[in-house]
Amino acid sequence: MNYSKVNNIVGWICFLIATLTYVLTLEPSASFWDCGEFIASAFRMQVVHQPGAPLFLMIQRFFSIFAGGDLTRIAYWMNVGSAVSSGATILFLFWTITALAKKTIVKAGEELTTGKLISIMGAGAVGALAYTFSDSFWFSAVESEVYAQSSLFTAIVFWAILKWEAHADEPRADRWLLFIAYIMGLSIGIHLLNLLTIPALAFVYYFRRTEKATTGGIFKTLIVGILILAVIQYGIIQYLVSFGAYFDLFFVNTLGLGFGTGVLFFAILLIGALVWGIRYSIQHQKKLLNLGLLSAVLIIFGYASFSMIIIRAKADPNLNNSAPKDAFSFLSYLNREQYGDRPLLYGPNYNSERTGVAEGGKTIWRKGKDKYEVAGKKTDYEYNNNTLLPRMYSDDARHADFYKEWMHLDDSKNPNLVDNIGFLASYQIGYMYMRYFFWNFVGRQNDEQGQGSGFEGEWISGIKPIDSWLRGDQSHLPPSTVDNKAYNRFYFLPLIMGIIGALWHFKRNQKDAGVVGLLFFFTGIAIVLYLNQKPLEPRERDYAYVGSFYAFAIWIGLGTLALKEWVFKKVSPTAGAIGATVIGLLAAPVIMAEQGWDDHNRSTKLVPHDIALDYLQSCAPNAILFTYGDNDTYPLWYIQEVENVRPDIRIVNLSLFDTDWYINGLRQKQNESAPLPITMKPEQYVQGERDVMPYDDYKLAGNIELKNVVDLLLSNNDGDKVAMQDGSKSNFLPTKNLKITVDPQQVISTGTVPAADASKITTEMAWKFNKGYVTKGTLAMFDILAHNNWKRPIYFASTVPSDQYNGLDKYLYSEGLALRLLPLKADTTASDDKPEQLNTPVLYNNVMNKFKWGNMKTAKYLDPQSSDDTFIFTNIFSSLTSSLIKEGKIDEAKKVVDKYFAVMPTDKFFGIRTVVVKFYMAENLYKLGETARANDIFEKSGDYISKELNYLADISQSKGLTGSQNIQTGLYYLDRMIKTSKAAGQDKLSEKLQKTFNSLEGRLSIFFPQQGPQ
């Protein structure tokens, strides 16, 4: 049969297998993290966080058309877009592997035998399907994120360079190189991962165009490849825009012309230069120059997708991150200046001290009314104790503690180059890359996030002697591992296949193997070096390295050729090819699919969707809802912008509140939400104005009216400012003791508090501000609080860190997933164990009639973020039940309990902290006479604690890994269960729990002599 025909048919079969897999397991609505923002922005063509992904948004907008106008299906079809893109990645991976395999085992002019054809197709299928079912790639394939399309463009580019190589001697073969340039330009509008293939592509070009490779030539090719990468990354992506911005600065500020004239002139100049250069290269037969200039033009053409960002930013959509409307704001957007800098080659350690400010900092420009204005200078601090390759650089107290613990450093130690390289090798590469690599090709312990503890989120093989040697005694694995659907054991088989394939490839074709190795390095370790990752990330970051896993999958595929050649050499070529393919399929894709299906199957999970709905349903009409993180903001943006749920609510993200562009958006009408009551004028909070204002205690008596404080902070009178160290003057906060005078009648008339509760209303809300400075965002919040007059309900999402309440804690009442600001007389009871304040009637109605539960009880798989939400909801149920019992509403309390058992996964534990929330629910069950249910919770909790803590004792004895926080929590609540069950008359259960406690205390006292209840 014709090779090309077979190659196409088998490739498309792999595409169908992969795409069907992803469609069957994809999430039916928005996922957590960035997905909600991407879906909302793609649907309404809005501006996402820096540095943007305009082409991704446009492609996803196309897939939304298949929803046929059903707003609830938009997210599903965008997820299908990722599934199809991922399936196409597998198709191009298959063709890449077969091209490399054919090139290696079939010599020029040699006849292609049936055995070799089967071997080549088998290699392609094994490698492509192994990547199909790899953990990290599968994760991104079933949600609307950039990584699926980014992987597709990377696969196309690597496949295309092999196509060029195969046809390099034919006329017009360089069109493949121009195709690659255009695809790379387009890929910039999705993600920059694609650019990391450039060094590998350079070597393909070098090896094809040179008759004999030399050491010098190889070294020069590496340098050229890295230079081309740098030219695109910095020269085209950043400096083209930078030149345009500074041309505009000159034309506007010096020549007095309008905004944009300098950019237009620079564009004409650039186009003219490129046209002249291309004509020159043609006239003088400069082939390489012509190829380079045409490639640059095509990259710029592809890069032009970013024009969508500026066009849509000027339209002021609801989601308009950074509002990049002009040259300088667009430049800042592309440079990700919002996220700050990190040292790469030279800089401070975590304990280096600031010694001053570097002179000549970069001027920050902002667009004014008629000219560009100076918004300040970028502050570059000078430090002592600098070092080469600073990997331990963050001075955040949590990070500093982690560095010291991880590297066993004492407080007096100033880390040197050796220490930093040690951290790079052990943590950034060993833990934050190799751990992920092994997840994909060796096995995974569970889906709990690993933070370096040694007993969560680790890789694991399933071969207990090896796992015990590396991880500590694994003979009694705990429920958090064996009951976790991400407990995947591959027994090293995919890794072994890949290593065999790599060894065989280097033996048979060093040049191609080196190219794949270079791709593996630049999309893996090179990213580690460039990102210089800090510890304690909010989520696992394995998705950043999928390009590296892609390269390794090539070797997994080639491993089948090694098996045929080394293991099946004594049988017929056809039988050997079939046997090697079967073994390869069983050793990699089959076991990976069987083990990974259950923890990648999100088809029945609706937690992000429903929790977003519940956040909004927690709020009264026309509310202002303060959020903070990704997962309490992006799903809300999605459900409001796409499904049009509660368009009356204004979502205010406190993480963005310190920026002028975000405050500008809040001053506009959005959806059905009126502008927020912000009285500040734009010139009072523009970038560079009132960014941070100090607290200077003026010893003022009593609490000061918040309106007066806001007026002082906004005053332009020099007498209302304090002198700063640099000689400038700044507004300041003269006291932390603040108040808002309350008109009870106004509070009742706006429906904030029912008339029946008029006696509970305070006439003065007094509180103490909890920070030593006021940021622009805090000032904006003060402005809203001072001028809202209770016309709009104000809420904080329950996941907002308490320090962001700005001291208002005692006036916040839970109504579900949001805490409502209410002017009620504060509870002055001094108690460290003071219960959460609830607005019980509203919370009861929300829980019983409004909230949805994301299929938590029946979902085939709950990811870590969703399981965290079971913790939050269990706490809500428990708190509401407790409040109803205190109010004597026993029938309502029992209905809440029944609802809890109907909608929550009550038989599942998601870590030790699940025991905590279940304990409080069991306490309420005893009070309600639900003894059997309470006993069941305590029995299962006791058994869970016993298994978890015995496992920790095992690995403590064998490896010295303690997990002390889990041990303390487990013993503490086990002791409370003993006392609670005994008080409820459940002596038999209490005695059983006591035996468990005594056994655990005996084992753990060796390691934690001070732990455990007395």
Short mmCIF file of C-alpha atoms in Angstrom, two decimals, residues 606-619 625 636 639 645-646 649 815-818 846-847 849-854 856 873 876:
data_model
loop_
_atom_site.label_atom_id
_atom_site.label_comp_id
_atom_site.label_asym_id
_atom_site.label_seq_id
_atom_site.Cartn_x
_atom_site.Cartn_y
_atom_site.Cartn_z
CA LEU A 606 -20.15 21.71 37.08
CA VAL A 607 -18.50 23.08 40.22
CA PRO A 608 -16.91 26.24 38.73
CA HIS A 609 -20.15 27.06 36.92
CA ASP A 610 -22.42 26.52 39.89
CA ILE A 611 -20.19 28.10 42.48
CA ALA A 612 -20.04 31.22 40.31
CA LEU A 613 -23.81 31.23 40.21
CA ASP A 614 -23.95 30.75 43.98
CA TYR A 615 -21.56 33.65 44.59
CA LEU A 616 -23.86 35.95 42.66
CA GLN A 617 -27.04 34.48 44.14
CA SER A 618 -25.59 35.19 47.59
CA CYS A 619 -25.98 38.89 46.83
CA LEU A 625 -19.21 42.25 45.36
CA LEU A 636 -18.06 35.01 38.01
CA ILE A 639 -21.32 33.44 34.16
CA VAL A 645 -26.61 35.73 35.21
CA ARG A 646 -27.21 38.60 37.66
CA ILE A 649 -24.12 42.96 40.35
CA GLU A 815 -25.22 35.07 53.47
CA GLY A 816 -23.64 32.10 51.74
CA LEU A 817 -20.51 32.53 49.69
CA ALA A 818 -20.44 36.25 50.36
CA ASN A 846 -30.05 30.75 49.60
CA VAL A 847 -29.04 27.24 50.67
CA ASN A 849 -33.85 27.49 47.32
CA LYS A 850 -31.17 29.28 45.29
CA PHE A 851 -27.85 27.49 45.37
CA LYS A 852 -26.72 24.81 42.94
CA TRP A 853 -24.10 22.26 43.88
CA GLY A 854 -22.05 21.51 40.76
CA MET A 856 -20.45 17.48 43.72
CA PHE A 873 -19.97 24.29 51.41
CA ILE A 876 -21.75 26.74 55.26
#
